[in-house]
mmCIF file with all atom_site columns, C-alpha atoms in Angstrom:
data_model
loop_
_atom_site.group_PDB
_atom_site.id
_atom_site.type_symbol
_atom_site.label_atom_id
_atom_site.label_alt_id
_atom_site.label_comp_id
_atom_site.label_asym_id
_atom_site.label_entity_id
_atom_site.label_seq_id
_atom_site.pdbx_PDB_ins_code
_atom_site.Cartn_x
_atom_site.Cartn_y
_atom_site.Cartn_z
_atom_site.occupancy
_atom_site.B_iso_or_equiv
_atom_site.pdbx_formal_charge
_atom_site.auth_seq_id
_atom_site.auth_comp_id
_atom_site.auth_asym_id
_atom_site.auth_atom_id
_atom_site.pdbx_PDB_model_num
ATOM 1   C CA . UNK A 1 1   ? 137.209 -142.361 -33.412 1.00 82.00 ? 125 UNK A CA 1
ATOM 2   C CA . UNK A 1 2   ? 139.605 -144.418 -35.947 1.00 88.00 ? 126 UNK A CA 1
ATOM 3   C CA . UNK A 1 3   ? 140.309 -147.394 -37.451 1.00 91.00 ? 127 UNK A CA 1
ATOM 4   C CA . UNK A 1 4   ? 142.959 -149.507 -38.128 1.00 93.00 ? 128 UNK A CA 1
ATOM 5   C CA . UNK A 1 5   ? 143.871 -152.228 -41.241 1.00 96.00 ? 129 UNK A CA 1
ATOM 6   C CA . UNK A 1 6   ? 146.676 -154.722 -41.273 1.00 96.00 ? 130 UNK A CA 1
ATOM 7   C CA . UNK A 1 7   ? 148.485 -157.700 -43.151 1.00 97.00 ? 131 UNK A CA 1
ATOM 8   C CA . UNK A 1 8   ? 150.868 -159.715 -42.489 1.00 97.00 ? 132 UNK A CA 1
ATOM 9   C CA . UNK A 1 9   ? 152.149 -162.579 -45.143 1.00 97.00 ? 133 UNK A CA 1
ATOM 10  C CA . UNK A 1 10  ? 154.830 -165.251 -45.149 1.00 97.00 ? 134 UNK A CA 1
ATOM 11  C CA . UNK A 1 11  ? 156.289 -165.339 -48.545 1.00 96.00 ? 135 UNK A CA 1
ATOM 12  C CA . UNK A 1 12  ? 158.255 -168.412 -47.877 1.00 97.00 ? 136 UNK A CA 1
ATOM 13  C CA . UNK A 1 13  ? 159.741 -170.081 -44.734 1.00 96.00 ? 137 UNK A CA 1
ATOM 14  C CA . UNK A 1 14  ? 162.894 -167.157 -44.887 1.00 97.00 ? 138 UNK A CA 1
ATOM 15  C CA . UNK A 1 15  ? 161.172 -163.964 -45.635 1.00 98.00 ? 139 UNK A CA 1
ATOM 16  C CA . UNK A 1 16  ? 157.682 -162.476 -44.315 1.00 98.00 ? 140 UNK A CA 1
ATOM 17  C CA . UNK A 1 17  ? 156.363 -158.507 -44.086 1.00 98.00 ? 141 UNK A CA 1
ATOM 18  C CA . UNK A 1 18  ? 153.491 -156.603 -42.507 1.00 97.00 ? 142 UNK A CA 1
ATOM 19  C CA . UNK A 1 19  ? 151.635 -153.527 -43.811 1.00 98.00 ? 143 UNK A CA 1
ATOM 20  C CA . UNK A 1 20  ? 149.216 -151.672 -42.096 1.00 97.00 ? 144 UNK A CA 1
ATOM 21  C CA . UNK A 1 21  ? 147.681 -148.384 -41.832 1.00 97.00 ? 145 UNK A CA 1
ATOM 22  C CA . UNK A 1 22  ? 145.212 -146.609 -39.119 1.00 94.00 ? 146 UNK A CA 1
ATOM 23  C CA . UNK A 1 23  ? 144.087 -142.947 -38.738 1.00 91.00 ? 147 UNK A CA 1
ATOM 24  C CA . UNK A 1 24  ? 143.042 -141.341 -35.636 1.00 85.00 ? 148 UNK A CA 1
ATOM 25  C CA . UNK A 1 25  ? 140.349 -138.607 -35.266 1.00 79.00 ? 149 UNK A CA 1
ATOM 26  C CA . UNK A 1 26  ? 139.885 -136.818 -32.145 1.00 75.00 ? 150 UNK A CA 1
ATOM 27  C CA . UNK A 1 27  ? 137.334 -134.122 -31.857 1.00 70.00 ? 151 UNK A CA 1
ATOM 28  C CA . UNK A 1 28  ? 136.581 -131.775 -28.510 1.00 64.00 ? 152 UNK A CA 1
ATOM 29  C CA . UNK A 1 29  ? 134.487 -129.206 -27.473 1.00 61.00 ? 153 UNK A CA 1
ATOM 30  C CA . UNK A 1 30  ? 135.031 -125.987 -25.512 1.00 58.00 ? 154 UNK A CA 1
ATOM 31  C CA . UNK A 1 31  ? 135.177 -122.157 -25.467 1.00 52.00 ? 155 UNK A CA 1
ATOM 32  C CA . UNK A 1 32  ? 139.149 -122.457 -25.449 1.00 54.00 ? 156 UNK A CA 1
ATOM 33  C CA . UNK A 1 33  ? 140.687 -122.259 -28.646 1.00 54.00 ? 157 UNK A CA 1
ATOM 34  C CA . UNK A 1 34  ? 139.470 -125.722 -29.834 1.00 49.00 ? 158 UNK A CA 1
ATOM 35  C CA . UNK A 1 35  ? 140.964 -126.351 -33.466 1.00 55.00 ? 159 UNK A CA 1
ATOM 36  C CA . UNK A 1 36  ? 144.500 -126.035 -31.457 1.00 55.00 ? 160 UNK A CA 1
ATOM 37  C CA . UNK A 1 37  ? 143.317 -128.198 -28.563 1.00 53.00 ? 161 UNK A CA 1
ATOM 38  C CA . UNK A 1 38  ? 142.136 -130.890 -31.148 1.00 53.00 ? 162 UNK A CA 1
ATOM 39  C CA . UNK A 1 39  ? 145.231 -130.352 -33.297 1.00 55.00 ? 163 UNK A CA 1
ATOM 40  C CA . UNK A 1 40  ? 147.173 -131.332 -30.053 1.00 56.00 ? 164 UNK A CA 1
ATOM 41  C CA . UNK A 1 41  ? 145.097 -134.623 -29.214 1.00 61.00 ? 165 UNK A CA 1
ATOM 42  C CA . UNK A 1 42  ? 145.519 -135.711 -33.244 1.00 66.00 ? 166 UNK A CA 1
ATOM 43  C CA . UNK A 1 43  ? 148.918 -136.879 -32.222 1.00 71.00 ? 167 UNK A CA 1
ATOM 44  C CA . UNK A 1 44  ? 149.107 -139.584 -35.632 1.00 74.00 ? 168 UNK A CA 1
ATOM 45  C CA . UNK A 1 45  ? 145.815 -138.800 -37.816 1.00 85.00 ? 169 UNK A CA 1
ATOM 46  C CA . UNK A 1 46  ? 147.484 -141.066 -40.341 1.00 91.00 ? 170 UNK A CA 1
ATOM 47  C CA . UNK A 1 47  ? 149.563 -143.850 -39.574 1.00 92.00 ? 171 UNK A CA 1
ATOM 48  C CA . UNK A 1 48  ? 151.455 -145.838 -42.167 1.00 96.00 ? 172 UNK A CA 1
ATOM 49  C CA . UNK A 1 49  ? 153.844 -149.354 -41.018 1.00 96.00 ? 173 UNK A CA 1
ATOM 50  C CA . UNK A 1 50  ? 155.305 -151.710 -42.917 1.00 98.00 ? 174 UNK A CA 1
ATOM 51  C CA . UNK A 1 51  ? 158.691 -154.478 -41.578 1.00 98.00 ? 175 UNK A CA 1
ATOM 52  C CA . UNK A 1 52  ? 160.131 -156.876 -43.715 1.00 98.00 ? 176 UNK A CA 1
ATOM 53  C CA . UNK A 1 53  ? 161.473 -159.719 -41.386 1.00 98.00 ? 177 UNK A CA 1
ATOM 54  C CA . UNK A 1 54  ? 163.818 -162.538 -42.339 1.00 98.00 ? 178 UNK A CA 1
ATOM 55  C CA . UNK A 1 55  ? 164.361 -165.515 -40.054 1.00 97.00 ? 179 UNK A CA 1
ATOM 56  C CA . UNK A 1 56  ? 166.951 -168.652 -40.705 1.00 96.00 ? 180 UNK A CA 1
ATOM 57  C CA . UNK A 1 57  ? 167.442 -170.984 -37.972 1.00 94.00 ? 181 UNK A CA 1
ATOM 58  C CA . UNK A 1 58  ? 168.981 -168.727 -35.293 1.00 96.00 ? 182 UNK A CA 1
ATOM 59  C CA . UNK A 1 59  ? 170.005 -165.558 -37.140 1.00 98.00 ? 183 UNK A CA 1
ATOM 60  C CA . UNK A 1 60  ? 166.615 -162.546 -37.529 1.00 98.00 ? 184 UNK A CA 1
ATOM 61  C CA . UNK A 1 61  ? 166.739 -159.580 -38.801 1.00 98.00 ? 185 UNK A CA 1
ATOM 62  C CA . UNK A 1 62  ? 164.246 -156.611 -39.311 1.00 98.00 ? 186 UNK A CA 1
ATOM 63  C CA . UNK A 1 63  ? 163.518 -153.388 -41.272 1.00 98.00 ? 187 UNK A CA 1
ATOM 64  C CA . UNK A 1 64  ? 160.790 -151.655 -39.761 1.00 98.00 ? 188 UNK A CA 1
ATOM 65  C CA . UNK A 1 65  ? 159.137 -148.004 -40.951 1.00 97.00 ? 189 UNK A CA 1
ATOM 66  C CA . UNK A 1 66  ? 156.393 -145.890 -39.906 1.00 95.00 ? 190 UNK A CA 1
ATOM 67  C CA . UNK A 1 67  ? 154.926 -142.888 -41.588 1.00 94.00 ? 191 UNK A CA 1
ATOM 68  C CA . UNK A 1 68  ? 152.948 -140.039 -39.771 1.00 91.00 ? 192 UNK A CA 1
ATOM 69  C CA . UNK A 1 69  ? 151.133 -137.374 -41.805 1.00 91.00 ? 193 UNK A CA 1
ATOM 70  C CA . UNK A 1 70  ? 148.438 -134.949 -41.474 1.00 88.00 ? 194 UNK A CA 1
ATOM 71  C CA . UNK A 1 71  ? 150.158 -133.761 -38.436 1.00 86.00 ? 195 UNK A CA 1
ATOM 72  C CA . UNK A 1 72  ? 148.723 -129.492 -37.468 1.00 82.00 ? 196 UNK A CA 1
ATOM 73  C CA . UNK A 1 73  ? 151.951 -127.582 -38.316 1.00 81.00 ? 197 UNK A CA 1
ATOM 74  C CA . UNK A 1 74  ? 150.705 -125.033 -35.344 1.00 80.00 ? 198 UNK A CA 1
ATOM 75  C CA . UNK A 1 75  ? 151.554 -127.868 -32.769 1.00 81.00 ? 199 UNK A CA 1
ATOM 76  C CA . UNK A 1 76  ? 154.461 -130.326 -35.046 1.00 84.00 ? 200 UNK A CA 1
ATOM 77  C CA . UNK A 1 77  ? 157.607 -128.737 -36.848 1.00 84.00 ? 201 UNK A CA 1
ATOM 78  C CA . UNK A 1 78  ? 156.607 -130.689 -39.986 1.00 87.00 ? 202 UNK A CA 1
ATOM 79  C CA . UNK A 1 79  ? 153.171 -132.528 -41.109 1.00 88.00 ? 203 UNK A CA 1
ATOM 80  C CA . UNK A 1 80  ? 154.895 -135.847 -41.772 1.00 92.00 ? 204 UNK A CA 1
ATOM 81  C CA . UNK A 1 81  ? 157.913 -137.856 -40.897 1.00 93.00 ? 205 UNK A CA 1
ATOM 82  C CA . UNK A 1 82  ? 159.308 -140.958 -41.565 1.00 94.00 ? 206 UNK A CA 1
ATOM 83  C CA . UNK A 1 83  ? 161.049 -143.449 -39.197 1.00 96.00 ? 207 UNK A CA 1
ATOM 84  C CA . UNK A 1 84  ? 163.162 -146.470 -40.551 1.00 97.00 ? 208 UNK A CA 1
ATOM 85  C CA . UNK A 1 85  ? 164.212 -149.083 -37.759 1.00 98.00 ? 209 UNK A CA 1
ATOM 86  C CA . UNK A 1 86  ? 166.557 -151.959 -37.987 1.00 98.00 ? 210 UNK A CA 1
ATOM 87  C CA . UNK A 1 87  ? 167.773 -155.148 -35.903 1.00 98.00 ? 211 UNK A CA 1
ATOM 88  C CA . UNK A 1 88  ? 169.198 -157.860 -36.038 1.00 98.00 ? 212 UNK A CA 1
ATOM 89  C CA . UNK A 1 89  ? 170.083 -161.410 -33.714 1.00 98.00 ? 213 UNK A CA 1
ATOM 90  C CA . UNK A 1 90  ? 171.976 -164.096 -33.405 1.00 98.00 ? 214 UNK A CA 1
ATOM 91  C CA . UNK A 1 91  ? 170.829 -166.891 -31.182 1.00 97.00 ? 215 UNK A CA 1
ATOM 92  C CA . UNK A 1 92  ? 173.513 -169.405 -29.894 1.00 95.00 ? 216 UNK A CA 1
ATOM 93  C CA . UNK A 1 93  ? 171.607 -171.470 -27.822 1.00 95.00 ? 217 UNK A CA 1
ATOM 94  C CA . UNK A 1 94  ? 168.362 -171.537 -25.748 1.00 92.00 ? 218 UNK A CA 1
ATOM 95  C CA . UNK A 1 95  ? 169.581 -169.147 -23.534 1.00 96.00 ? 219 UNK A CA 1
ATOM 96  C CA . UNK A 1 96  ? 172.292 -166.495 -25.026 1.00 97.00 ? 220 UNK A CA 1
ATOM 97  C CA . UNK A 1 97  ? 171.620 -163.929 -27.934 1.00 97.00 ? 221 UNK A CA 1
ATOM 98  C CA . UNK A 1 98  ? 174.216 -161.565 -29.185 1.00 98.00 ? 222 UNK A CA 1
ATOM 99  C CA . UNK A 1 99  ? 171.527 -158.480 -30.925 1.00 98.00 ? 223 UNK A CA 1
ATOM 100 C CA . UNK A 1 100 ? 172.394 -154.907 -32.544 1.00 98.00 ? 224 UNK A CA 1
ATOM 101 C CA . UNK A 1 101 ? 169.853 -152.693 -33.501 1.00 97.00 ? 225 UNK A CA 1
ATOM 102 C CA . UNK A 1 102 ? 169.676 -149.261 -35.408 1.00 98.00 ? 226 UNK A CA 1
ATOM 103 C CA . UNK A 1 103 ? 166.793 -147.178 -34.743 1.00 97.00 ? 227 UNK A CA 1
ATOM 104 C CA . UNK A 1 104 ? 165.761 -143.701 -36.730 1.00 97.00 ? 228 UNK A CA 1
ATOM 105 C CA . UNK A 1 105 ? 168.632 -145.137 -39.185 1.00 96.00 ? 229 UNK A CA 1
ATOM 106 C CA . UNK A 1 106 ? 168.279 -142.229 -41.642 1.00 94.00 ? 230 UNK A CA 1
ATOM 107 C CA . UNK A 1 107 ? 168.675 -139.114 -38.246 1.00 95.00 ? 231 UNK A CA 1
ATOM 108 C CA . UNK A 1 108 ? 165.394 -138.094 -39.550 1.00 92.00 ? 232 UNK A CA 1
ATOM 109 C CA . UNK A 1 109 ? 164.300 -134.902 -37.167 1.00 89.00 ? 233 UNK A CA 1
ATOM 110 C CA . UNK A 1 110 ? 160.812 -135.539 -36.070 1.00 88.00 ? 234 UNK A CA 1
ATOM 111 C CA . UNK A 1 111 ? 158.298 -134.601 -33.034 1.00 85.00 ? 235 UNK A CA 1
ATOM 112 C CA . UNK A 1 112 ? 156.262 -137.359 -31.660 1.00 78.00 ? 236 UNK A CA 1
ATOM 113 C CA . UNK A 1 113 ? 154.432 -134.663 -29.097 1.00 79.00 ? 237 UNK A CA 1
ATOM 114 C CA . UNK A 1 114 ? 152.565 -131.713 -29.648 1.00 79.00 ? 238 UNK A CA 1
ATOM 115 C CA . UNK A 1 115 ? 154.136 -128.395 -28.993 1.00 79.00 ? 239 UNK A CA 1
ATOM 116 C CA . UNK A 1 116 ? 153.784 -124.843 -29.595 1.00 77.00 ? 240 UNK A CA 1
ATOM 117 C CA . UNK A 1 117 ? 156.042 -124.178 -32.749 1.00 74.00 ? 241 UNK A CA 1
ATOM 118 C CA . UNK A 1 118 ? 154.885 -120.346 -32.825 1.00 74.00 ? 242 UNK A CA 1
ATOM 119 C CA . UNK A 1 119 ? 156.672 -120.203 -29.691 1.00 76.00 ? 243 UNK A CA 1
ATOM 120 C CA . UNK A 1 120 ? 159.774 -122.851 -30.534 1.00 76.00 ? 244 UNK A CA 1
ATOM 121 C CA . UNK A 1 121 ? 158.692 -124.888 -27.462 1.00 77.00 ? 245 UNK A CA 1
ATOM 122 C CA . UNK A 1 122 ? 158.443 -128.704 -28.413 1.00 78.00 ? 246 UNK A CA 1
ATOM 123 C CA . UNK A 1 123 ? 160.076 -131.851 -27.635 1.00 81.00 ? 247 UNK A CA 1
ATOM 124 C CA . UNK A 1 124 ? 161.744 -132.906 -30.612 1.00 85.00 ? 248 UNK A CA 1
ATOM 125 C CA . UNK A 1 125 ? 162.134 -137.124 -31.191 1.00 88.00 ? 249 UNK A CA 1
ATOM 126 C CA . UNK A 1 126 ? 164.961 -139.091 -30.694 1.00 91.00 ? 250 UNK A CA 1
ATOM 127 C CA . UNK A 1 127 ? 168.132 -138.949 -33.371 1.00 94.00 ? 251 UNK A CA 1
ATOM 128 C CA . UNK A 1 128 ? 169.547 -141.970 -34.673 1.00 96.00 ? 252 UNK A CA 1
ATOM 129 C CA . UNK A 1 129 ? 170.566 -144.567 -31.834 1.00 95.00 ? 253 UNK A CA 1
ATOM 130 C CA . UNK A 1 130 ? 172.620 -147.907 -32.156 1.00 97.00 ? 254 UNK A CA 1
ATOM 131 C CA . UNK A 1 131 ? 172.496 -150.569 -29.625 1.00 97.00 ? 255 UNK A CA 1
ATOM 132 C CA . UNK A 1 132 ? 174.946 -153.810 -29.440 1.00 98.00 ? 256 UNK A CA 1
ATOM 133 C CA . UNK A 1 133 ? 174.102 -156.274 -26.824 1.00 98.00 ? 257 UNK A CA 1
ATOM 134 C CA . UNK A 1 134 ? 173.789 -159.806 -25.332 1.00 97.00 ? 258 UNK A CA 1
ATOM 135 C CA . UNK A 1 135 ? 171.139 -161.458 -23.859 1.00 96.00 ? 259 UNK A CA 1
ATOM 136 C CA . UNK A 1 136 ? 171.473 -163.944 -21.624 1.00 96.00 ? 260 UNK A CA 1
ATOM 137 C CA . UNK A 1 137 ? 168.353 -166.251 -19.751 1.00 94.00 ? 261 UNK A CA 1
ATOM 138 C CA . UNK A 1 138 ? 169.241 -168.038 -16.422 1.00 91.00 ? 262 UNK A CA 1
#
């Protein structure tokens, strides 16, 4: 079961942002060892975004961030991270867009899948990657 709130609001005809929030419960049932099992389906109990986005004629850009918490340090090497995206564009015409985009700008270490950290087996999230490209539509 969850739920999940949002808003989005244009401040002027430049500048608008986004909040939102949503938390995830997921319960099971078993003989296993179920508080681990459930630990491992509660991927993002709490969910915190926000983006400020700026847009002039042809040039966007966008900071985007997203908080986890309440993460089960028995399956996550921490019980909350924090992820802060950007990108920008450049649009030239209808059909050819230079871009370059910066995400996990601050090399925060993170898991976005359930492990076993007893054991030092999880998958740990991607560092910080940059990307420079051009789009172009036929």
């Amino acid at each position: 079961s969850g739920f999940e709130l949002s808003l989005q609001k244009r401040i002027n005809s430049f500048f608008s942002y986004d909040l939102g929030y949503s938390h995830i419960h997921v319960e099971a049932s078993g003989d296993n060892d179920v508080s681990v099992v459930v630990s491992r389906k509660n991927q993002q109990p709490n969910g915190y975004r926000f983006g400020v986005h700026y847009k002039n004629r042809n040039f966007k850009a966008n900071l985007l961030g997203t908080l986890n918490s309440g993460l089960d340090r028995r399956c996550y090497t921490a019980s909350s991270y924090t992820l802060i995206d950007f990108n920008t564009s450049y649009s030239f015409d209808k059909q050819t867009t230079i871009y370059f985009k910066i995400n996990n700008l601050l090399n925060q270490e993170y898991q976005e899948y359930p492990g076993d950290v007893s054991l030092s087996k999880y998958f740990p999230g991607s560092g910080r990657f940059f990307q420079v490209g051009v789009t172009y539509s036929f």
